[in-house]
Amino acid sequence: MGKKRILSGIRPTGRLHLGNYVGALQNWVKLQEEYQCFYMVADWHALTSDYENTSDIKSNIDAMYLDWLAAGLDPDQSVLFIQSKVKQHAELFLLLSMFAPLPWLERCPTYKEALQQITDKDLRTYGFLGYPILQAADILIYKADAVPVGEDQLPHLELTREIARKVNFLYEKVFVEPKEILSTVPKLLGTDGRKMSKSYENCIYLSDNEKTVNEKTREMVTDPARVKRTDKGHPEVCSVFDYQKVFTPDRIQEIADGCRQATLGCVDCKKTLAKSLNALLDPMRKRREEILAKPDYIQDVIREGNKRAAIEAEKTMVEARRILKMVE
Ligand code: SF4
């Protein structure tokens, strides 16, 4: 028996930050041991909401691949590919669209939420409504056994299973119904205590050097009630403490006690955090240098990943075309 398969993807947002790392990448690296992983840059998904300006996509993809490889994704173990370079995704998306009743899409909580909350873009497009079908195609085309997801993506995975069941029932059992691997990831806020976002300039990036990490950590917001060093703190309201929980877990009790009793000052607390972050990022920095020393390496990885993904995707499409009686 070979390894079970996983498919996961991320939109090409460019340099990855610590939120991307703890939210996905760290888990992706671990999953490589146990599963055959297909990791994709979801560039067509980026278009579903950001169709007005695509000028950064190419450079964002290169930056993301560099972060992936530096963080430990191994192109010999995992298939690292770009969605739009495997055209079979578009073909399966089209075919699956025929099977998905509109109410299945309209009832997706993420769709309803996005329409309400995102007001600076016109998301009432066919592409945006249909993106869960594109996701279904991404997953089903590799016959993924499982998909790492956050709670908010569960309805999409259920939709994928419903579409797979419908095709399997009406024609022949070709598609695998994927299970979820639920990740309970702590959500990291930005260094200013707001949502972590590039546009707020409140992110610590995997590619930041030691000096930048130290500076950004020094400027992080803390418990606002702790004005003087002698004031007792409340770690539960402090963003630095949220980071410590993730990045300095073995000293968390000591930090919490020190903060509450005012025996630990914020300056020292932040130095501890910066040290933990730099310890995490140092091996990535080293790998990044090694990768950059080989000028063609990233493009070779992309090309090879696209090729391997297309071979697997085509195998499924041959079956899908056959059962649907599409002329070869
Ligand atoms: S000591 Fe640490 S946890 Fe406490 S308020 Fe200062 S930065 Fe936050």
Short mmCIF file of C-alpha atoms and ligand atoms in Angstrom, two decimals:
data_model
loop_
_atom_site.label_atom_id
_atom_site.label_comp_id
_atom_site.label_asym_id
_atom_site.label_seq_id
_atom_site.Cartn_x
_atom_site.Cartn_y
_atom_site.Cartn_z
CA MET A 1 0.00 0.00 0.00
CA GLY A 2 1.34 3.42 -0.95
CA LYS A 3 0.98 6.49 1.16
CA LYS A 4 -2.41 8.18 1.31
CA ARG A 5 -2.76 11.43 -0.59
CA ILE A 6 -3.27 14.98 0.51
CA LEU A 7 -4.06 18.10 -1.48
CA SER A 8 -3.71 21.57 -0.12
CA GLY A 9 -3.18 24.97 -1.62
CA ILE A 10 -2.50 28.58 -0.87
CA ARG A 11 -3.18 31.68 -2.91
CA PRO A 12 -0.10 33.46 -4.29
CA THR A 13 0.11 36.23 -1.73
CA GLY A 14 3.90 36.59 -1.91
CA ARG A 15 6.27 36.39 1.05
CA LEU A 16 4.82 34.24 3.80
CA HIS A 17 4.49 35.45 7.37
CA LEU A 18 4.38 33.71 10.73
CA GLY A 19 0.58 33.44 10.50
CA ASN A 20 0.93 31.48 7.23
CA TYR A 21 3.58 29.33 8.87
CA VAL A 22 1.64 28.26 11.95
CA GLY A 23 -1.64 28.22 10.01
CA ALA A 24 -0.51 25.91 7.22
CA LEU A 25 3.12 25.58 6.25
CA GLN A 26 4.37 24.04 9.49
CA ASN A 27 1.68 21.38 9.21
CA TRP A 28 2.41 20.80 5.52
CA VAL A 29 6.06 20.07 6.32
CA LYS A 30 5.04 17.50 8.96
CA LEU A 31 2.44 15.85 6.71
CA GLN A 32 5.10 15.04 4.11
CA GLU A 33 6.33 12.15 6.25
CA GLU A 34 3.00 10.40 6.41
CA TYR A 35 1.28 11.30 3.14
CA GLN A 36 1.99 11.80 -0.50
CA CYS A 37 1.35 15.52 -0.62
CA PHE A 38 0.22 17.71 -3.51
CA TYR A 39 0.77 21.34 -2.59
CA MET A 40 -0.47 23.92 -5.00
CA VAL A 41 -0.18 27.62 -5.61
CA ALA A 42 -3.85 28.43 -6.13
CA ASP A 43 -3.43 31.21 -8.67
CA TRP A 44 -6.83 30.73 -10.31
CA HIS A 45 -8.40 30.99 -6.87
CA ALA A 46 -6.66 34.34 -6.43
CA LEU A 47 -8.47 35.53 -9.56
CA THR A 48 -11.89 34.67 -8.16
CA SER A 49 -11.70 37.66 -5.85
CA ASP A 50 -8.71 39.68 -7.14
CA TYR A 51 -9.45 39.66 -10.85
CA GLU A 52 -8.90 43.39 -11.28
CA ASN A 53 -5.15 43.36 -10.80
CA THR A 54 -2.98 40.34 -11.50
CA SER A 55 0.33 42.15 -11.89
CA ASP A 56 1.94 40.69 -8.75
CA ILE A 57 1.04 37.05 -9.26
CA LYS A 58 4.26 35.95 -10.97
CA SER A 59 6.62 37.53 -8.44
CA ASN A 60 4.39 36.37 -5.58
CA ILE A 61 4.64 32.78 -6.79
CA ASP A 62 8.44 32.88 -6.90
CA ALA A 63 8.59 34.39 -3.40
CA MET A 64 6.23 31.74 -2.07
CA TYR A 65 8.17 28.84 -3.55
CA LEU A 66 11.31 30.20 -1.91
CA ASP A 67 9.53 30.30 1.45
CA TRP A 68 8.08 26.82 0.95
CA LEU A 69 11.47 25.31 0.21
CA ALA A 70 13.24 27.25 2.95
CA ALA A 71 10.62 26.11 5.47
CA GLY A 72 11.23 22.48 4.61
CA LEU A 73 8.87 21.41 1.84
CA ASP A 74 10.81 18.79 -0.04
CA PRO A 75 10.22 18.62 -3.80
CA ASP A 76 11.49 15.01 -3.84
CA GLN A 77 8.76 14.01 -1.40
CA SER A 78 5.92 16.35 -2.31
CA VAL A 79 4.50 17.61 -5.58
CA LEU A 80 4.77 21.40 -5.52
CA PHE A 81 2.87 22.85 -8.44
CA ILE A 82 1.01 25.82 -9.86
CA GLN A 83 -2.71 25.27 -10.37
CA SER A 84 -2.98 27.16 -13.68
CA LYS A 85 -0.15 25.11 -15.18
CA VAL A 86 -2.25 21.95 -14.86
CA LYS A 87 -5.08 22.70 -17.27
CA GLN A 88 -6.95 19.56 -16.28
CA HIS A 89 -8.15 21.44 -13.19
CA ALA A 90 -10.12 23.78 -15.47
CA GLU A 91 -11.58 20.90 -17.44
CA LEU A 92 -12.74 19.06 -14.35
CA PHE A 93 -14.09 22.31 -12.88
CA LEU A 94 -16.23 22.71 -15.98
CA LEU A 95 -17.50 19.13 -15.85
CA LEU A 96 -18.25 19.23 -12.12
CA SER A 97 -20.10 22.54 -12.54
CA MET A 98 -22.79 20.61 -14.40
CA PHE A 99 -23.46 18.55 -11.28
CA ALA A 100 -23.59 21.30 -8.65
CA PRO A 101 -27.03 22.88 -8.10
CA LEU A 102 -26.84 26.62 -7.47
CA PRO A 103 -28.30 26.41 -3.92
CA TRP A 104 -25.33 24.23 -2.88
CA LEU A 105 -23.09 27.18 -3.69
CA GLU A 106 -25.34 29.96 -2.49
CA ARG A 107 -25.67 28.41 0.95
CA CYS A 108 -21.87 28.29 1.57
CA PRO A 109 -21.27 30.38 4.71
CA THR A 110 -17.97 31.72 3.36
CA TYR A 111 -19.75 33.00 0.25
CA LYS A 112 -22.49 34.74 2.21
CA GLU A 113 -19.99 36.21 4.65
CA ALA A 114 -17.71 37.49 1.91
CA LEU A 115 -20.58 39.23 0.13
CA GLN A 116 -21.52 40.97 3.35
CA GLN A 117 -18.07 41.86 4.59
CA ILE A 118 -16.00 42.61 1.49
CA THR A 119 -17.33 45.83 0.09
CA ASP A 120 -14.36 47.16 -1.86
CA LYS A 121 -14.63 44.48 -4.59
CA ASP A 122 -17.53 43.28 -6.68
CA LEU A 123 -17.74 39.61 -5.74
CA ARG A 124 -21.09 38.96 -7.37
CA THR A 125 -19.38 37.10 -10.17
CA TYR A 126 -19.88 33.64 -11.57
CA GLY A 127 -16.23 32.81 -10.77
CA PHE A 128 -16.52 33.75 -7.12
CA LEU A 129 -19.77 31.87 -6.60
CA GLY A 130 -18.25 28.83 -8.27
CA TYR A 131 -14.89 28.73 -6.54
CA PRO A 132 -15.88 25.86 -4.21
CA ILE A 133 -16.40 23.78 -7.37
CA LEU A 134 -12.91 24.71 -8.49
CA GLN A 135 -11.71 23.57 -5.07
CA ALA A 136 -13.62 20.32 -5.52
CA ALA A 137 -11.88 19.81 -8.87
CA ASP A 138 -8.48 20.54 -7.26
CA ILE A 139 -9.07 17.84 -4.66
CA LEU A 140 -10.88 15.20 -6.71
CA ILE A 141 -8.47 15.33 -9.62
CA TYR A 142 -5.71 13.89 -7.39
CA LYS A 143 -8.08 11.47 -5.65
CA ALA A 144 -6.91 13.00 -2.38
CA ASP A 145 -7.82 10.89 0.64
CA ALA A 146 -7.64 13.85 2.95
CA VAL A 147 -7.42 17.62 3.02
CA PRO A 148 -5.96 19.70 5.85
CA VAL A 149 -8.57 22.36 6.61
CA GLY A 150 -9.62 24.91 9.15
CA GLU A 151 -13.16 24.81 10.53
CA ASP A 152 -14.33 27.53 8.09
CA GLN A 153 -13.49 25.34 5.09
CA LEU A 154 -15.54 22.33 6.24
CA PRO A 155 -18.66 23.29 4.23
CA HIS A 156 -16.50 23.40 1.07
CA LEU A 157 -15.15 19.95 1.77
CA GLU A 158 -18.66 18.66 2.31
CA LEU A 159 -19.64 20.16 -1.03
CA THR A 160 -16.68 18.35 -2.62
CA ARG A 161 -17.93 15.07 -1.15
CA GLU A 162 -21.48 15.76 -2.33
CA ILE A 163 -20.32 16.40 -5.89
CA ALA A 164 -18.11 13.27 -5.82
CA ARG A 165 -21.01 11.18 -4.50
CA LYS A 166 -23.34 12.50 -7.18
CA VAL A 167 -20.99 11.70 -10.07
CA ASN A 168 -20.06 8.32 -8.56
CA PHE A 169 -23.76 7.48 -8.14
CA LEU A 170 -24.92 8.63 -11.58
CA TYR A 171 -22.01 7.13 -13.51
CA GLU A 172 -19.26 5.05 -11.99
CA LYS A 173 -17.17 5.27 -8.86
CA VAL A 174 -14.25 7.33 -10.04
CA PHE A 175 -13.84 9.93 -7.35
CA VAL A 176 -12.59 9.47 -3.79
CA GLU A 177 -14.54 11.24 -1.04
CA PRO A 178 -11.87 13.13 0.90
CA LYS A 179 -11.77 13.30 4.69
CA GLU A 180 -10.76 16.37 6.62
CA ILE A 181 -7.65 16.74 8.72
CA LEU A 182 -8.86 19.43 11.06
CA SER A 183 -6.18 21.79 12.23
CA THR A 184 -6.74 23.66 15.45
CA VAL A 185 -4.30 26.41 14.86
CA PRO A 186 -3.97 29.38 17.17
CA LYS A 187 -4.75 32.53 15.24
CA LEU A 188 -1.87 34.97 15.45
CA LEU A 189 -2.63 38.65 15.39
CA GLY A 190 -0.30 41.19 13.81
CA THR A 191 2.43 42.92 15.81
CA ASP A 192 0.07 45.86 16.40
CA GLY A 193 -2.70 43.67 17.81
CA ARG A 194 -4.90 43.96 14.70
CA LYS A 195 -5.61 41.18 12.21
CA MET A 196 -2.33 40.06 10.64
CA SER A 197 -2.29 41.56 7.18
CA LYS A 198 0.30 42.74 4.68
CA SER A 199 -1.66 45.90 4.11
CA TYR A 200 -1.41 46.79 7.82
CA GLU A 201 2.36 46.20 7.73
CA ASN A 202 2.12 44.25 10.96
CA CYS A 203 3.58 40.91 9.87
CA ILE A 204 6.81 39.16 10.73
CA TYR A 205 7.94 37.37 7.58
CA LEU A 206 9.77 34.08 7.32
CA SER A 207 12.33 35.96 5.23
CA ASP A 208 12.94 38.74 7.76
CA ASN A 209 16.52 38.90 9.00
CA GLU A 210 17.46 38.75 12.67
CA LYS A 211 17.68 42.52 13.06
CA THR A 212 14.22 43.06 11.55
CA VAL A 213 12.70 40.36 13.75
CA ASN A 214 14.25 41.98 16.83
CA GLU A 215 12.91 45.40 15.83
CA LYS A 216 9.42 44.18 15.00
CA THR A 217 9.23 42.21 18.24
CA ARG A 218 10.41 45.23 20.24
CA GLU A 219 7.56 47.29 18.78
CA MET A 220 4.80 44.77 19.49
CA VAL A 221 1.84 45.97 21.52
CA THR A 222 1.49 44.55 25.02
CA ASP A 223 -0.98 44.73 27.88
CA PRO A 224 -2.04 48.42 27.76
CA ALA A 225 -2.55 48.46 31.55
CA ARG A 226 1.14 47.74 32.11
CA VAL A 227 2.56 51.23 31.91
CA LYS A 228 5.47 50.91 34.35
CA ARG A 229 7.80 47.97 34.85
CA THR A 230 6.39 47.51 38.36
CA ASP A 231 2.75 47.25 37.13
CA LYS A 232 1.41 43.73 37.26
CA GLY A 233 0.50 42.44 33.80
CA HIS A 234 -2.34 40.44 32.27
CA PRO A 235 -0.82 38.02 29.77
CA GLU A 236 -4.24 36.93 28.53
CA VAL A 237 -4.72 40.33 26.83
CA CYS A 238 -1.19 40.61 25.43
CA SER A 239 -0.29 39.74 21.82
CA VAL A 240 3.31 39.02 22.82
CA PHE A 241 2.01 36.34 25.15
CA ASP A 242 -0.07 34.82 22.33
CA TYR A 243 3.13 34.53 20.32
CA GLN A 244 5.01 33.09 23.31
CA LYS A 245 2.36 30.35 23.59
CA VAL A 246 3.17 29.30 20.05
CA PHE A 247 6.90 29.94 19.87
CA THR A 248 8.15 29.55 23.48
CA PRO A 249 5.75 26.90 24.78
CA ASP A 250 8.19 25.26 27.20
CA ARG A 251 8.59 28.49 29.22
CA ILE A 252 5.01 29.67 29.07
CA GLN A 253 4.17 29.18 32.76
CA GLU A 254 7.30 31.02 33.86
CA ILE A 255 6.45 33.92 31.50
CA ALA A 256 2.83 34.10 32.67
CA ASP A 257 3.85 34.08 36.35
CA GLY A 258 6.61 36.64 35.80
CA CYS A 259 4.19 38.95 33.97
CA ARG A 260 1.45 38.67 36.60
CA GLN A 261 3.87 39.28 39.47
CA ALA A 262 5.80 42.01 37.61
CA THR A 263 9.08 40.13 38.03
CA LEU A 264 9.37 39.95 34.25
CA GLY A 265 9.45 43.18 32.26
CA CYS A 266 8.05 43.56 28.76
CA VAL A 267 11.48 44.38 27.31
CA ASP A 268 12.93 41.09 28.52
CA CYS A 269 9.79 39.20 27.59
CA LYS A 270 10.05 40.49 24.03
CA LYS A 271 13.76 39.60 23.90
CA THR A 272 12.83 36.03 24.82
CA LEU A 273 10.25 35.99 22.04
CA ALA A 274 12.69 37.40 19.49
CA LYS A 275 15.17 34.69 20.48
CA SER A 276 12.57 31.97 19.95
CA LEU A 277 11.56 33.42 16.58
CA ASN A 278 15.14 33.71 15.40
CA ALA A 279 15.82 30.12 16.51
CA LEU A 280 12.89 29.03 14.33
CA LEU A 281 13.88 31.19 11.37
CA ASP A 282 17.65 30.60 11.41
CA PRO A 283 17.57 27.20 9.65
CA MET A 284 15.17 28.69 7.08
CA ARG A 285 17.59 31.58 6.47
CA LYS A 286 20.39 29.12 5.89
CA ARG A 287 18.34 27.05 3.45
CA ARG A 288 17.18 30.21 1.69
CA GLU A 289 20.81 31.18 1.02
CA GLU A 290 21.58 27.71 -0.30
CA ILE A 291 18.58 27.85 -2.63
CA LEU A 292 19.41 31.33 -3.90
CA ALA A 293 22.95 30.18 -4.63
CA LYS A 294 21.49 27.88 -7.29
CA PRO A 295 19.89 30.34 -9.77
CA ASP A 296 17.73 27.84 -11.69
CA TYR A 297 16.67 25.74 -8.75
CA ILE A 298 13.24 27.26 -8.05
CA GLN A 299 12.20 27.26 -11.69
CA ASP A 300 13.33 23.63 -11.98
CA VAL A 301 11.25 22.71 -8.92
CA ILE A 302 8.22 24.49 -10.37
CA ARG A 303 8.60 22.83 -13.76
CA GLU A 304 9.08 19.37 -12.29
CA GLY A 305 6.15 19.80 -9.88
CA ASN A 306 3.83 20.96 -12.67
CA LYS A 307 4.84 17.97 -14.75
CA ARG A 308 4.24 15.44 -11.97
CA ALA A 309 0.89 17.00 -11.06
CA ALA A 310 -0.27 17.00 -14.69
CA ILE A 311 0.53 13.29 -15.07
CA GLU A 312 -1.65 12.41 -12.06
CA ALA A 313 -4.40 14.85 -13.04
CA GLU A 314 -4.55 13.44 -16.57
CA LYS A 315 -5.01 9.90 -15.21
CA THR A 316 -8.20 11.00 -13.45
CA MET A 317 -9.38 12.99 -16.46
CA VAL A 318 -9.04 9.95 -18.71
CA GLU A 319 -11.44 8.15 -16.36
CA ALA A 320 -13.78 11.13 -16.04
CA ARG A 321 -14.00 11.61 -19.82
CA ARG A 322 -14.61 7.89 -20.28
CA ILE A 323 -17.49 7.63 -17.82
CA LEU A 324 -19.09 10.83 -19.12
CA LYS A 325 -18.72 9.53 -22.69
CA MET A 326 -16.71 12.53 -23.81
CA VAL A 327 -15.10 11.75 -27.15
CA GLU A 328 -11.35 11.16 -26.80
S1 SF4 B 1 5.58 40.75 30.29
FE1 SF4 B 1 5.26 39.77 28.32
S2 SF4 B 1 3.24 38.88 28.46
FE2 SF4 B 1 3.39 40.40 30.09
S3 SF4 B 1 2.53 42.28 29.23
FE3 SF4 B 1 4.76 42.33 28.95
S4 SF4 B 1 5.07 41.50 26.89
FE4 SF4 B 1 3.03 40.92 27.56
#
